[in-house]
Structure formats: C-alpha cells, structure tokens
Amino acid sequence: MSSCTCSKDGGCSGIEEINLIKLFPEKTSELDRYIETLNITSDIEQNRGYLIQVLHRAQGIFSYLPEDVQLHVANKLSLHLSEVYGVISFYSYFTDKPVGKYKINVCTGTACFVKGAGRILDELKRYLSIEEGETTADGKFSLGGLRCVGACSLAPVVMVNDKVYGNVTTDMVPQIINDCSE
Amino acid sequence: MFNLKINNIDVTVEEGSTILNAAEKIGIKIPTLCHMSLDCFDVENRTGSCRICVVEVANRPNLAPACCTPVVEGMEVKTNSIRAINARRTMLDLLLSDHPKECLTCAKNGNCSLQDLAAEMDLHHVMYEGAMSKYEIDLASEAIVRDLNKCIMCRRCETACNTMQTVGILTGANRGFEAVVSPASGKSLTETKCVFCGQCVSACPVGALSEMNYKYDVWRAINDESKTVVVQTAPAVRVAIGEELGLEAGEIATGKMVTALRMLGFDKVFDTDFAADLTIMEETHELIERVKANENLPILTSCCPGWVKFFEHQFPELIYMPSTAKSPQQMFGAITKSYYAEKIGKKPEDIVVVSVMPCLAKKYEASRPEFAPNGVRDVDIAISTRELGDMIKEAGIQFSKLDDSEYDNPLGESTGAAVIFGASGGVLEAALRTAADWLTNEDLKDIDFEAVRGLEGSKEATVNVAGLDLKVAVVSGLGNARKLLERIKNGESEYHAIEIMACPGGCLNGGGQPYIHEDTSILEKRKEAIYREDSGKEIRKSHENPYIKQLYSEFLTEPGSPLAHKLLHTKYEARENV
Amino acid sequence: MIKDANGLIDYTEALKNQSSSELKLYVSMGTCGIAAGTTPVLNKIYQTIEEKNLKDIIDVVEVGCMGLCHSEPCICLENKETNEKVYYGNLSEEQVVQILEAKFDTELAGAKVLNKTWNTPEDEEISDQIQTRIVLRNSGVINPEKIEDYVMRDGYKALAKALTEMKPAGVVSEIELSGLRGRGGGGFPTGRKWQFAASQDADQKYLICNADEGDPGAFMDRAVLEGDPHSVLEAMVIAGYGIGADKGYIYIRAEYPLAIKRLEIAIAQAEELGFLGENILGSGFNFTIELKYGAGAFVCGEETALIHSIEGKRGEPTFKPPFPAISGLWGKPTIVNNVETFANVAAIIRNGADWFKSIGTEGSPGTKVFALAGKINKVGLVEVPMGTVLRDIIYGLGHGIVDGREFKAVQTGGPSGGCIKADKLDTPIDYESLKALGSMMGSGGMIVMDEDDCMVDIAKFFLDFTLEESCGKCTPCRIGNTRLHELLEDICSGNGTMETIEKLKTLSAAIKDTALCGLGQTSPNPVISTLNNFYDEYMQHVDRKKCPAGVCTKLVSYTINDKCVGCTLCARNCPVSCISGERKELHHIDQSKCIKCGVCYTACKFHAIDRT
Ligand SMILES: Cc1cc2nc3c(=O)[nH]c(=O)nc-3n(C[C@H](O)[C@H](O)[C@H](O)COP(=O)(O)O)c2cc1C
Ligand code: SF4
Ligand code: SF4
Ligand code: SF4
Ligand code: SF4
Ligand code: SF4
Ligand code: SF4
Ligand code: SF4
Ligand code: SF4
Ligand code: FES
Ligand code: FES
Ligand code: FES
C-alpha cells in the first residue's frame, strides 16, 4: 500500500512502502504508553471496547492510519487486522490515506446546504482542482465534506483544520486558501 | 409454547422460535437468502440483512423479517399478502439491479440461491435499474475466487470465517452502497492469514465466492500424450461425489468413481487412501517415540493443510507440536514422483499427479514451494469433488449406470483405517489402531474407537493401550481448535495426541464438497457411509496394507528412516498474523 | 467531598451566601459563539477589566449557549441589585471596551442592544411568554466549567432527593407519571423504558446517554452539553439509581470537542464532590460515567448501532427484539436516552411529575428545544412548551424569513422528517401533530426554506445524506435508497417521466416497509413529504423540464435582457468569466461555459438577468 506523504508519491522509485510504526519510534511509544493506561486483558470483547478510542489517539499521533498502524493496534488489543480495518472503513472520521496539511471541510449539513454550501464546495473544487475526498498533489490541502458542526447560525460554514469560517461566500475562497499559507 | 396463525392456519411452536421456524412447521416455505443455520454445529447467521423473507404481521407498522422475528402469543402472520409479495419482489429486484446477471457463465450456476429465488419469483424484468458495484475479481489465490460484484451482503461468509472458524479474515468494509465484505484493505486472500478452508465458499449462497477451477488443466494434461497422468482420490470424495451425479446422499460411489475416472482418460487411478495408510505409519511412529520419551506432547495431527496454515499464522509458538508427517495428498505425490516414477521408468516431470479432494486448502497445499523439489511439484493439479463431478458431467458419463471397478496398483490399495480419514476422528482412530498393535505386539480385534467419532466439534477419550493411558482429543472446526490451543498454550491440557481438522465435521464437510445448502443431515449420511466403507474392508489397519509393507521393504526401509524423512516429512514456518 | 444530603444543603447555602460583585458579565462561549469570534472579545474584556481595575465590581462568567446564535459574539450584563439584564450582540472588540467604560450606559456605548429581559427580541412581546426554559434553565447563565455555579442553582438537589427520599421504583414511577417522552426523536415514554430495564434481573446493567446528535442542522444537545453538562450527569445518576445500573456511558460525537472538554471537566468535578463514584451522598449507591467517542457515523445515533460502536464494532444496527433494555451493551440490560431527555429529569424529580405535566400538551408534556436554522432571521435555540404554534416559533421567535422573502416550507425531523407548508403554520406542535402532517419531531432541528429552495433538490439532498450515512447492511437501504436517489437525479436533470414519479412512490413505500433500522425506515420520508406537498413542483420538472426555484442547474439557464446597462458587475463576478460585453453595453452570457452558479443573477442590480 502506498502511503507516502511526499509530493512524489507514485512517481518516486526509492521508497516502496512506508512503515510509520518503524519510522517514528517516538510516536509509536506515545501510542503504546496510551494503550498501557487502558485495562487490556485477555478478554477480547473488553479490549475491543477500547478500539475506537485507541484509533482516535493513533490518528491524532500519526495523522492517518495506514495498515502498519492498524496492525500494531490490532496486535496490542489481540484483535484481527480485518476487525480494525472494518471499523476504520466504517467511520468517516478515520482515514487510511495521508491527508493534506490543511484539511478543508465544507459543512454539508442541512442549514449550510440551504444557505448554499454546495456552491462553496464547487468553488473549492474548482479552485484547488481536486474532488471531494482528495488531496492536492503537493500534499497541502485536502478537501472534504463534514456534517453539521453545530454552528448552523453561521451557515454556510467551512472548517480549515480547527478554524471555523462562517457566512462563507464563493468570493471568500481565495482568501481562505491564502490564510493557509501563513 | 406460543400459538399463532400463519395464513389463517393455527400453529403452536416453542418460545424463542421465529416466524420462519413456525412457517416451516406447517409446510410453508418463506424465501431466505441471508439466513443460514447449520444446526449440527450450532452456527447461525441471523443478520436480517437481505429482507427477502419479509411477511406481514397484524398490528405491526412495517413488515417483519421472518428469519429473525420471534413469535409471540396470538401473532397473526400473512406470508402471501400482496404487500408482502410486492415487498419481496422489490427486494429481489433491488438485489438484481446491482448484480451481474451472468448465470450462464457463473461458478455457482445451478447452486445459487439467488438464481433459484429469481426462478421461483419469476421476475421478468428489473424495474429499478441503476448504478452497479464494480470490483476487481480476486484471482490471486490457487484456491478461492472472489467476485464481489456478485456479493449480496448476506454476511454468511463472515459468520463462517470469523464466528465458526475464528480465522478472522473477512469483515464488512466501507458503508452504504460501497459496503462490501472483504479482507482488510480489500486485499487478496493470498496476502492474508486465510487458511483456504473454503467454509466461506460453502456458506456463500451466490457466486461471489467460489473455488479456483482447474478442470481445464486436467483435460489438457489428460490429452497430452507425453505425460503419464495419475489421479488420486481423497477418502471423503467417494461418499459425496454421488450427490453431484444423481445418487442419494450417503451412497458410497467408490467403484463407479474409479470407472468414471478411467473413462475420463487417466492413465492410472490411484487412491489417496494408500497415502493415508502411509501417513499413519509415519505419524504413529512419531507418536510412539514422543510418548516413550514423554516430550513434545501432545502430538498434533498435520494432515489438514487448513489447520497447518492456521497454526503457522496464529499459534507460531506451538509450531513444534504438530507431527512433521506430510499430509496424505503430499505423501502420495512424493512417492509417485520418486518410487513410482522409478518403477515405471519415467522422469518426475513427465508424470502429472492430479488429486481429487474434498478440500480447497489442498489446492493451496499443493502449491507450497517446499512441496516442489527441484521446481517439480509433487501434486500438479488439485481439483475438488465438485470439479470432478462437473468433469464427469461434461464428459457425458452416465454415472449412475456405471459398473464398479477397482483402483490400480501399487498405489491404489488401502485399508479401513485410511477411509475414515474423511471423518473427524478418523485419523486419530486409525493411528490408535496401529499404535495399539505396535505397542502390544498383537493383532487387536477391538478396533472401533466410537468415542472419537461423530460431528461434534470436540471429543475426547482415554484409551488404555498396553498399560498406557493415552489421553486423546479430537477437534474439528478451527473455532474449536482455537479454544483447545489456548488451553494448551496456558498449560491446561494433558493430552498425548490430538487430531485437528479445519472443517467442522472433518473432510466430509470440506470446502470442496458438493454444496449441502444448509441440509446438515447430508453430513450425517456421508459420515455413516464412511464408517460403512471401513467396516466393509477386509483390512482395517494401515500397517497391514500389503502394498505399504512392500513400499517400506522395497524403498523406504522403515517408518522414520532418513529416506522417509526426506520424502514424507516437512517443516513449518511461522507466518505473519495479518 | 460532600458526604450526604445535609452536606449538600450546607454547601449550597455557603455558595449562595458568598458575596458577589455588583455587576455580572456573561460571555457566550459556545461553539458557534467562538466560531463567530467571541474569544478575542473575551480577551479584550479581561484586558480592559485589568487595565481599568474593574475587578471588584465586575464578575465575568463564561457561559454556554444563550440561544442568540444570530447575534454572536454576544454578552449580557447583569446588575445584581436591580436584577436587570442587558444583552449586547454582534460585538466588536472596541464596542466591548466602550460598554465596560460606560458600565451600562448603552447609548453612550453605541452598541446594539438586543433586549432588556431574557432572550426577548426587543420588538416582540409574545416571545417572552412562549419560551419556557427547563432544559436550557442554566444554559447561558452558569459557567459550565464550574460545578459551584450549577450547585448554586439547586444542582444535584434532585439527586439528593432521589437517593435519600425515594426508592428506585419511586424514581421510575415519578418519571413515568410525568409523561416525559424521549427527545431523541422517537418520543417513547421514558419512564416506561426505564421500567423495562428496572424489572430485569441482571448482575450488570448499563445506562447510556446518546449525545451523538447527528441530525445535520440541529444543535440542541451540543448547547446543553456545552452550557450545562451537570444537568445531564445528575440525571444519569438518578436514572442509574432508578433502573439499578452503576455504570453510565456518554456517547458523544467527536465533532463536538468543546462539549467533550466540558463534560470531562464536569465529570472530574462531580467525582471530586462525590456526586459520582462510590457511596454517593452516603446512600450506598455507586455510579460512574465514562465518555465514549463517536467517529463520524450518523447511524450510530440509532441505539443498537450506538451500542455496537461502544463495543468497538462497526456501527451497524441489529434487529430488535431483543431490545437493549433486555439485552444491550455486552448483552446486558441497557437504557439509551437522549441528552435533552436527561436534561429534563432533575427538574422533574425536584418539582414533581404534576408540575411537569402542567406544561405542554396532554400527550406530550414539557417543553421542546428547537434549533432554528436556514432562511430565518433569528437563527438560534428556542425552548417552548409542547403545543406551541409553529407560526409563533418561526415568526415570533425567529422573526420570519430572511430579506422578507416568502416562507415556503419548514423541514422538521431532519433526514427522517418532512416538510410543512405555509398552510399548516398554525398547527400546535407535538409528537402526534407533526406525524399527522407527514413529518416528525425528530431531534428538534427546524430548517426554514424560502422560494429559492427547490423541493426536489431538498429531497435529493436528504437522500444524499442517507446514502452516505447508510450502514449498507440491508438491501432496501443500501440499494433501494441508491435507486431512489437516481430517480430524483433523473427528475432534476430533466430525464424524469411520469413513470419516474410512480417508481418514486412505490419504491419509497417498499423501503419504509422493509428496512432494518430507523434510518432506512424513515429515509424516504423527505421524498414522500415533498411529493405530497409540492407535487406541482415535481411536475414542473417532469413536464416542463423547468426548476421553478432555479436550483437544478441542468434545467436552468441565465440570459441577459435589455434592462442591462452594462455596469460590468456580473462579468467581474462570474467565476468562469463567461460574460462578455463592453462597459455601458448590453452584456452576453456564453451558455456553453456557464456553470449556472447564479452569481450574476444575484449580483445584477438592474434585474437584467433572467433565470428560466
Ligand atoms: C438513524 C438514527 C439516528 C438517530 N440519532 C439519534 C441522535 O443523534 N441522538 C439521539 O438522542 N437519538 C437518536 N436516535 C434515536 C435513538 O435511537 C434512540 O431512540 C434515542 O436515543 C432514545 O432516547 P430517548 O428515548 O431519550 O429519545 C436516532 C435513531 C435513528 C434510527
Ligand atoms: S451468483 Fe447466482 S444469480 Fe448471480 S450470476 Fe451467479 S448464478 Fe446467476
Ligand atoms: S434460462 Fe433463459 S436465458 Fe437462460 S439459457 Fe435458458 S432460455 Fe436462455
Ligand atoms: S477460506 Fe476459510 S479462512 Fe479463508 S476466508 Fe474463507 S473461511 Fe476464512
Ligand atoms: S461473499 Fe457471499 S457469503 Fe459473503 S456476504 Fe457476499 S454473498 Fe454473502
Ligand atoms: S478438514 Fe479436510 S477438507 Fe477441510 S481443510 Fe482440512 S483437509 Fe481440507
Ligand atoms: S436501514 Fe440502512 S442504516 Fe439501517 S441497517 Fe439497513 S442499511 Fe443500515
Ligand atoms: S450563472 Fe454563474 S457561470 Fe453562469 S454566467 Fe452567471 S455567474 Fe457566470
Ligand atoms: S450586472 Fe446586470 S446590468 Fe450590470 S452588466 Fe451585468 S447584466 Fe448588465
Ligand atoms: S448545518 Fe452546517 S453547521 Fe449545522
Ligand atoms: S433471510 Fe431474513 S432477512 Fe435475509
Ligand atoms: S449561541 Fe449558537 S448554539 Fe447557542
């Protein structure tokens, strides 16, 4: 599985497969330390109860969950890799693909929709030349949709990482992108 | 007990029954797809996902899935109200709208529940056509083909693989229209710890999972003048092949099968059972040595490649326990390409060994690199019981009209001990028959070890042989194996010998056997047939097989000899647990 | 650590007797307030207080949602002596300084004054009467990160009452008598549900608070958790006591980081004071609460899916029965209740079932919080008694439609609900009346739409949502909804026929009748409801191949008529630069390039652009 975050991803002849667990021992031990705080036993069903929070933590540390991270988590909790994958692929919060430095998410909740979120999304797609769910070639921006963030009063809403832009119009798009470079 | 009315007919059923159970009781068949129940193994897939079984229940706002709705007192059910019929037809319509309608070229043609349903409901066109799923077909493994375009998301394979076998390969992935059942990251089975037991293939009601088909390779080999093509047939094939060809379940078809194989054009028709006897010689020798030395106990049988792959991936710490003896299929191949090749003066590469197996893991086993000395495979092609049935049909052979005939020699003679390899408990019983004689130096008569027979997942017995209490256990189904292995790992077991078979019930229920469509009584019949065949045999102990004796005296010298080790034993490797 | 009920009384008294400053300054620090820029305003406030040395006269209280989303950033200044409150909205940093300097003198400050009393729009009399705050009683009033603030307002008093004066069965029957119905959407009587679990004989039972709030456009639960987390914790302990559970989980969506943070703080504080943990208030009853996070799956709001999610599995619903109250989390009896449901519980225990029943309607007692959003002037949270007339909410509290446009419909119940047309605006709302209108209460989102919204497109939007959020387990939802969506797509792109409409109807009915869980069973509702209410609009798409609202791009074209004065505004705004024309000359749109974004249409001041 290709998991390069580099802009040469796919066009690079050197690295075949990146193993984040091996590549970042300090991140791995951060994850392991967290897992140690949990009450992991031989009771697999009980361990499974920790899976989602461990994945949240792992994604927080590694920013995405490629297969080697999934396997690491699976082994720690005595689960099958397939079970971890099944969960990751179910919840939209988790991703096994590297994401851009700036995660641009357009709220596609109802309030934002009726206030024209679709047009904002279209404009962002056009502006960044990527589709929803994709990342720009330079690894800088990922574009996605997001369900209601609860700031419906500011609809339409765009989130860039943790920053919320409210009452967004299509002409604000260049500015939003521009803010990211700062 | 609950009383209810189905289509105005009174019926009384036990608490906990479903509408489906109740309807069955009064002879009403409600169509099902996702529901699967294998009573004798206590396995049920009750996902309620296909919704093809919906019926109308009075005072309920929506329709009820019959397969998972428990009955309650006074319930009134209509299975054929126009509302229920329309809904069922719509469900079928929707399933077909996302299904390649390729029955004529489909591996499950004739064995497909969706196809049957479409025929029963007589839907003449699909009303709600639209986008269809598009998945690449997984053709990477030697054993199993996955065509997820045909998957109806019944999840039966998951139940087979994860709940019953606990191998843990398959999972629901993604969601919504993209939801699909697959290994992690959508990988091919070859990149996983799949053991190729094929239980998922048996469970799959449609053509989404099927075996890798090698019939054409066999036809080509048979028609290749430069090759000597020999065929071996596994113990469990003879009691099941008839089902494919118009015989009753449980009819023993050994003689007819041998005749048919000759008619197909094989140069020699041999028997895996011969090699099963050979396996017993080697394995029992090992057993006795370990028991005498009281080390590395328990010894675990190793003739099931599904089980072998399972422990290589998931119990690498126990890797020293299984017997090093190869499986009968591979022993047969090795002997054919050495001893027999020499005998007939052919080079190993000019002999094609075809095996007919109840099993899909055997296809994988035959391809393991350690079984191809100098790049020449010991077993060239492994086909399933089903594939043989298809070949016989394709050749136009009227199976039921055939006369019986006998296997060729020297690799066609076998004993009752070999026949019972096909049922769970058989390998151990066969080993005990030989061990008892060898330890006592007598020719014991009481050789039926009933305690280890039967379809139950785990059985155990203590057998007194020559003053020695041998504690033995038999498990079938990898879920049961896992439980036992955990106990062994924790030092909680005191057995001397354990037989493990990947498939619940043993090879008679192998992933390559004719589909039973949830009718587990067929398995009982196969089992009975196996023991009937055994008791009908003149020789019922492996070490008394005259051709085995000849093989040792002419070639191998004695069990455990250096040559025996070279040809008949193997070693295992720990594999990644992914 | 508070040892018993008397200890709580003493503690509360002590808190109440603490001297407080002359002025209290409430700053709305909910998610949407922060998003609208309250943080710099807050910082400015602290800075000014420091600089002007106002510490002794002004107490700053960082509160949760005040319900005035439309006017964020927003503060409220209260005079403790006169009890007078003044709200200021849409504040800038400079204005804050002015207000603080002027200490109340609004004219001097020149800021926008919202009103004089609690959340009453300055020019409307009625809203004062129609809002009743039970659920939001503390929201916007207390600092959610300080348990003292909660206790001071009689917090945990109900818990003390339940544990010391009532038997578990009494708690359950009090809730049953109150007629409280689940606010998570279904409206199932809460007391009856508790009764099921209470009557189970099991070594372990669980209680779960459903804080997954997935309905897009609804944010009531978020506001409660951000503004008054202890009200939920208190209720959970009471419920645990009632049903005999000692372990509670709050399943909260990961998209609500602020609510998570405040819950974490609240749990720690409640543990410290002994409202959670072992031997609570000396009663011998133990109860702990753990947070579990969602991970972006709407269907996990469905209770069986939610339970699977807590168990670490894919959030696929399973068939009921067995119901969670009999066999839920890890096979044990489990009660799942919504945040807002819980937020009512302490008040009911404290004031009694009769009090609660006196509010709202016979069949649906109490209040309901609604999140007003969409094309409405005053977006925000309102809490009204059940039975309030829709018109009062939309025109009274919401101040009608943006830019004085025509009201077209209000969507309630989110993706499971339906649209209500103008002619039904005088319906008093409760669970049953909404159902009768072909919609449903749902969680309380109200999205208001005007004539610019195409109802076919709205139906398609909701199906988009369902498609993306469907777990994919069962045939009718996985494939059926995909087909429904395709049929709508056909209509929106001009390929619809009468047959398409017929198929929409029959397929919708079949999906409702067969789907496994609530998501699929209700997913065709927006289609059915728009078909019933806006059939004409569908027919326009099908027959005339026109989208009256001008939304369905394939059916719309923009052209410039001779009113054009050549101001070039449209050309400068067109994102694909397909408008040409010299200054002061008639402009022209290149139809082959136009992406029908409508920007020019809104930009032109001269009504020179036609949308057909
Ligand atoms: C698809 C779906 C989504 C739901 N989402 C929520 C939700 O976000 N919050 C909630 O409280 N209930 C939700 N529910 C309802 C819950 O299943 C459950 O009925 C509710 O939490 C029970 O609490 P109550 O009785 O207090 O309302 C949802 C139901 C369905 C079918
Ligand atoms: S899976 Fe069944 S229905 Fe589908 S193509 Fe194959 S035989 Fe036909
Ligand atoms: S069943 Fe119909 S489609 Fe299939 S081969 Fe026969 S006639 Fe042709
Ligand atoms: S062959 Fe066996 S191990 Fe492999 S996926 Fe199927 S059931 Fe699982
Ligand atoms: S692969 Fe077969 S058994 Fe598995 S879910 Fe699909 S249709 Fe069912
Ligand atoms: S039990 Fe038999 S059929 Fe099943 S995998 Fe093992 S050898 Fe093959
Ligand atoms: S109705 Fe939809 S969400 Fe519910 S179980 Fe079926 S597929 Fe999943
Ligand atoms: S509708 Fe949009 S793209 Fe078309 S002309 Fe107007 S501004 Fe340009
Ligand atoms: S904005 Fe209106 S008036 Fe101005 S150039 Fe465009 S069409 Fe003409
Ligand atoms: S719908 Fe966009 S923030 Fe709520
Ligand atoms: S057989 Fe009942 S839902 Fe599939
Ligand atoms: S201020 Fe927006 S939710 Fe309350």
XYZ file of N, CA and C in Angstrom, chain B residues 150-240:
273
model
N -20.833 -9.953 -7.324
C -21.995 -10.817 -7.117
C -22.420 -10.899 -5.660
N -21.681 -10.226 -4.801
C -21.964 -10.313 -3.361
C -23.296 -9.636 -3.039
N -24.108 -10.307 -2.258
C -25.388 -9.722 -1.866
C -25.372 -9.269 -0.400
N -24.202 -9.255 0.205
C -24.032 -8.756 1.582
C -24.838 -9.552 2.609
N -24.892 -10.850 2.390
C -25.633 -11.661 3.357
C -24.815 -11.901 4.615
N -23.513 -11.770 4.496
C -22.575 -11.900 5.617
C -22.417 -13.335 6.116
N -22.882 -14.290 5.338
C -22.723 -15.670 5.802
C -21.254 -16.060 5.861
N -20.485 -15.562 4.891
C -19.061 -15.911 4.862
C -18.363 -15.393 6.112
N -18.794 -14.204 6.556
C -18.187 -13.662 7.775
C -18.472 -14.590 8.956
N -19.707 -15.052 9.039
C -20.045 -15.962 10.125
C -19.195 -17.221 10.031
N -19.033 -17.724 8.802
C -18.226 -18.933 8.627
C -16.785 -18.672 9.041
N -16.227 -17.608 8.543
C -14.793 -17.370 8.754
C -14.502 -16.874 10.166
N -15.316 -15.961 10.659
C -14.978 -15.320 11.932
C -15.595 -16.019 13.136
N -16.852 -16.380 13.033
C -17.518 -16.968 14.187
C -17.209 -18.460 14.290
N -17.380 -19.155 13.160
C -17.212 -20.610 13.196
C -15.729 -20.977 13.183
N -14.995 -20.413 12.237
C -13.589 -20.788 12.092
C -12.653 -19.893 12.903
N -13.105 -18.759 13.300
C -12.287 -17.769 14.025
C -10.960 -17.457 13.343
N -10.929 -17.591 12.035
C -9.698 -17.210 11.336
C -9.640 -15.680 11.244
N -10.800 -15.070 11.066
C -10.836 -13.612 11.147
C -10.338 -12.894 9.916
N -10.650 -13.406 8.758
C -10.185 -12.761 7.531
C -11.184 -11.734 7.033
N -12.452 -12.088 7.087
C -13.447 -11.300 6.368
C -14.127 -10.298 7.288
N -14.366 -9.147 6.750
C -15.067 -8.132 7.525
C -15.935 -7.314 6.591
N -16.998 -6.763 7.149
C -17.731 -5.777 6.395
C -16.805 -4.580 6.257
N -16.732 -4.028 5.064
C -15.870 -2.867 4.866
C -16.701 -1.752 4.250
N -16.297 -0.532 4.506
C -16.995 0.645 3.998
C -18.444 0.655 4.465
N -19.223 1.547 3.901
C -20.635 1.529 4.255
C -21.468 2.069 3.092
N -22.765 2.056 3.290
C -23.658 2.496 2.225
C -23.546 1.601 1.006
N -23.718 2.197 -0.157
C -23.694 1.417 -1.387
C -22.324 0.773 -1.597
N -21.281 1.381 -1.016
C -19.931 0.831 -1.184
C -19.646 -0.301 -0.208
N -20.568 -0.589 0.677
C -20.309 -1.629 1.667
C -20.066 -2.952 0.961
N -19.104 -3.696 1.483
C -18.735 -4.943 0.853
C -18.063 -5.812 1.907
N -17.987 -7.099 1.637
C -17.313 -7.984 2.580
C -15.960 -8.357 1.999
N -14.907 -8.087 2.733
C -13.593 -8.362 2.166
C -12.553 -8.471 3.263
N -11.357 -8.941 2.915
C -10.262 -8.910 3.879
C -9.814 -7.464 4.111
N -8.976 -7.238 5.099
C -8.507 -5.891 5.421
C -7.946 -5.217 4.183
N -8.222 -3.929 4.060
C -7.742 -3.100 2.958
C -8.100 -3.666 1.589
N -9.116 -4.499 1.529
C -9.539 -5.049 0.247
C -8.483 -5.921 -0.415
N -7.611 -6.495 0.402
C -6.522 -7.286 -0.167
C -7.011 -8.610 -0.724
N -6.124 -9.229 -1.470
C -6.421 -10.573 -1.937
C -6.220 -11.549 -0.783
N -6.919 -12.662 -0.817
C -6.788 -13.658 0.249
C -5.348 -14.129 0.414
N -4.585 -14.126 -0.667
C -3.203 -14.614 -0.567
C -2.350 -13.739 0.345
N -2.748 -12.505 0.506
C -1.937 -11.609 1.351
C -2.412 -11.640 2.794
N -3.250 -12.582 3.131
C -3.790 -12.634 4.486
C -3.476 -13.980 5.122
N -3.974 -14.151 6.339
C -3.779 -15.426 7.016
C -4.897 -16.422 6.694
N -5.617 -16.177 5.637
C -6.658 -17.113 5.193
C -6.071 -18.500 5.067
N -6.794 -19.500 5.559
C -6.268 -20.865 5.516
C -6.864 -21.665 4.351
N -7.686 -21.030 3.592
C -8.304 -21.652 2.415
C -9.154 -22.865 2.742
N -9.752 -22.845 3.910
C -10.618 -23.965 4.283
C -11.836 -24.007 3.379
N -12.204 -22.869 2.799
C -13.327 -22.869 1.870
C -14.681 -22.896 2.543
N -14.711 -22.751 3.857
C -16.022 -22.752 4.520
C -16.841 -21.536 4.098
N -16.147 -20.455 3.758
C -16.867 -19.276 3.274
C -17.489 -19.556 1.910
N -16.791 -20.332 1.111
C -17.307 -20.672 -0.211
C -18.584 -21.512 -0.070
N -18.539 -22.449 0.877
C -19.732 -23.269 1.097
C -20.883 -22.419 1.616
N -20.540 -21.422 2.421
C -21.590 -20.613 3.028
C -22.195 -19.624 2.050
N -21.411 -19.182 1.095
C -21.881 -18.134 0.188
C -23.020 -18.642 -0.696
N -24.167 -17.997 -0.626
C -25.318 -18.507 -1.377
C -25.252 -18.184 -2.859
N -24.295 -17.343 -3.232
C -24.205 -16.923 -4.633
C -22.795 -17.146 -5.153
N -22.542 -16.616 -6.311
C -21.254 -16.848 -6.948
C -20.161 -15.868 -6.542
N -20.348 -15.181 -5.414
C -19.324 -14.208 -5.007
C -18.070 -14.911 -4.524
N -18.249 -16.093 -3.941
C -17.102 -16.883 -3.514
C -17.211 -18.247 -4.175
N -16.153 -18.643 -4.841
C -16.176 -19.953 -5.469
C -14.754 -20.476 -5.525
N -14.603 -21.731 -5.937
C -13.253 -22.256 -5.945
C -12.540 -21.880 -7.234
N -11.225 -21.860 -7.157
C -10.415 -21.706 -8.346
C -10.541 -23.018 -9.105
N -10.851 -22.878 -10.364
C -11.247 -24.038 -11.140
C -10.089 -24.544 -12.008
N -9.752 -25.831 -11.883
C -8.618 -26.368 -12.658
C -9.044 -27.488 -13.602
N -10.329 -27.575 -13.865
C -10.796 -28.683 -14.719
C -10.100 -28.676 -16.071
N -9.979 -27.508 -16.629
C -9.424 -27.445 -17.977
C -7.957 -27.894 -17.989
N -7.238 -27.556 -16.902
C -5.848 -28.022 -16.815
C -5.803 -29.545 -16.804
N -6.783 -30.143 -16.138
C -6.812 -31.606 -16.104
C -7.093 -32.147 -17.506
N -8.086 -31.569 -18.163
C -8.399 -32.017 -19.530
C -7.150 -31.931 -20.416
N -6.440 -30.825 -20.271
C -5.252 -30.644 -21.108
C -4.204 -31.695 -20.813
N -3.992 -31.957 -19.516
C -2.987 -32.953 -19.141
C -3.366 -34.323 -19.685
N -4.633 -34.669 -19.531
C -5.085 -35.991 -19.995
C -4.839 -36.144 -21.499
N -5.022 -35.029 -22.192
C -4.875 -35.092 -23.645
C -3.440 -34.882 -24.131
N -2.522 -34.759 -23.174
C -1.122 -34.566 -23.545
C -0.439 -35.932 -23.594
N -0.111 -36.362 -24.794
C 0.432 -37.713 -24.987
C 1.738 -37.931 -24.232
N 2.481 -36.851 -24.048
C 3.807 -37.027 -23.451
C 3.749 -37.243 -21.943
N 2.593 -37.097 -21.355
C 2.506 -37.187 -19.898
C 1.793 -38.460 -19.445
N 2.278 -38.965 -18.331
C 1.538 -40.024 -17.644
C 0.714 -39.323 -16.568
N -0.585 -39.447 -16.669
C -1.435 -38.731 -15.733
C -2.048 -39.698 -14.735
N -1.685 -39.503 -13.462
C -2.269 -40.371 -12.440
C -3.180 -39.517 -11.567
N -4.232 -40.160 -11.094
C -5.169 -39.438 -10.252
C -5.272 -40.125 -8.902
N -5.381 -39.330 -7.869
C -5.606 -39.885 -6.533
C -6.908 -39.288 -6.008
N -7.658 -40.102 -5.280
C -8.935 -39.589 -4.766
C -8.933 -39.666 -3.239
N -9.275 -38.564 -2.634
C -9.223 -38.478 -1.173
C -10.355 -39.290 -0.539
N -10.171 -39.669 0.726
C -11.163 -40.530 1.391
C -12.590 -39.971 1.352
N -12.758 -38.690 1.547
C -14.119 -38.167 1.696
C -14.826 -37.957 0.361
N -14.096 -38.102 -0.741
C -14.711 -37.826 -2.044
C -15.738 -38.901 -2.402
N -15.371 -40.143 -2.126
C -16.209 -41.273 -2.575
C -17.611 -41.283 -1.956
N -17.750 -40.664 -0.793
C -19.073 -40.675 -0.144
C -19.897 -39.447 -0.484
N -19.338 -38.556 -1.311
C -20.073 -37.318 -1.616
C -20.257 -37.098 -3.107
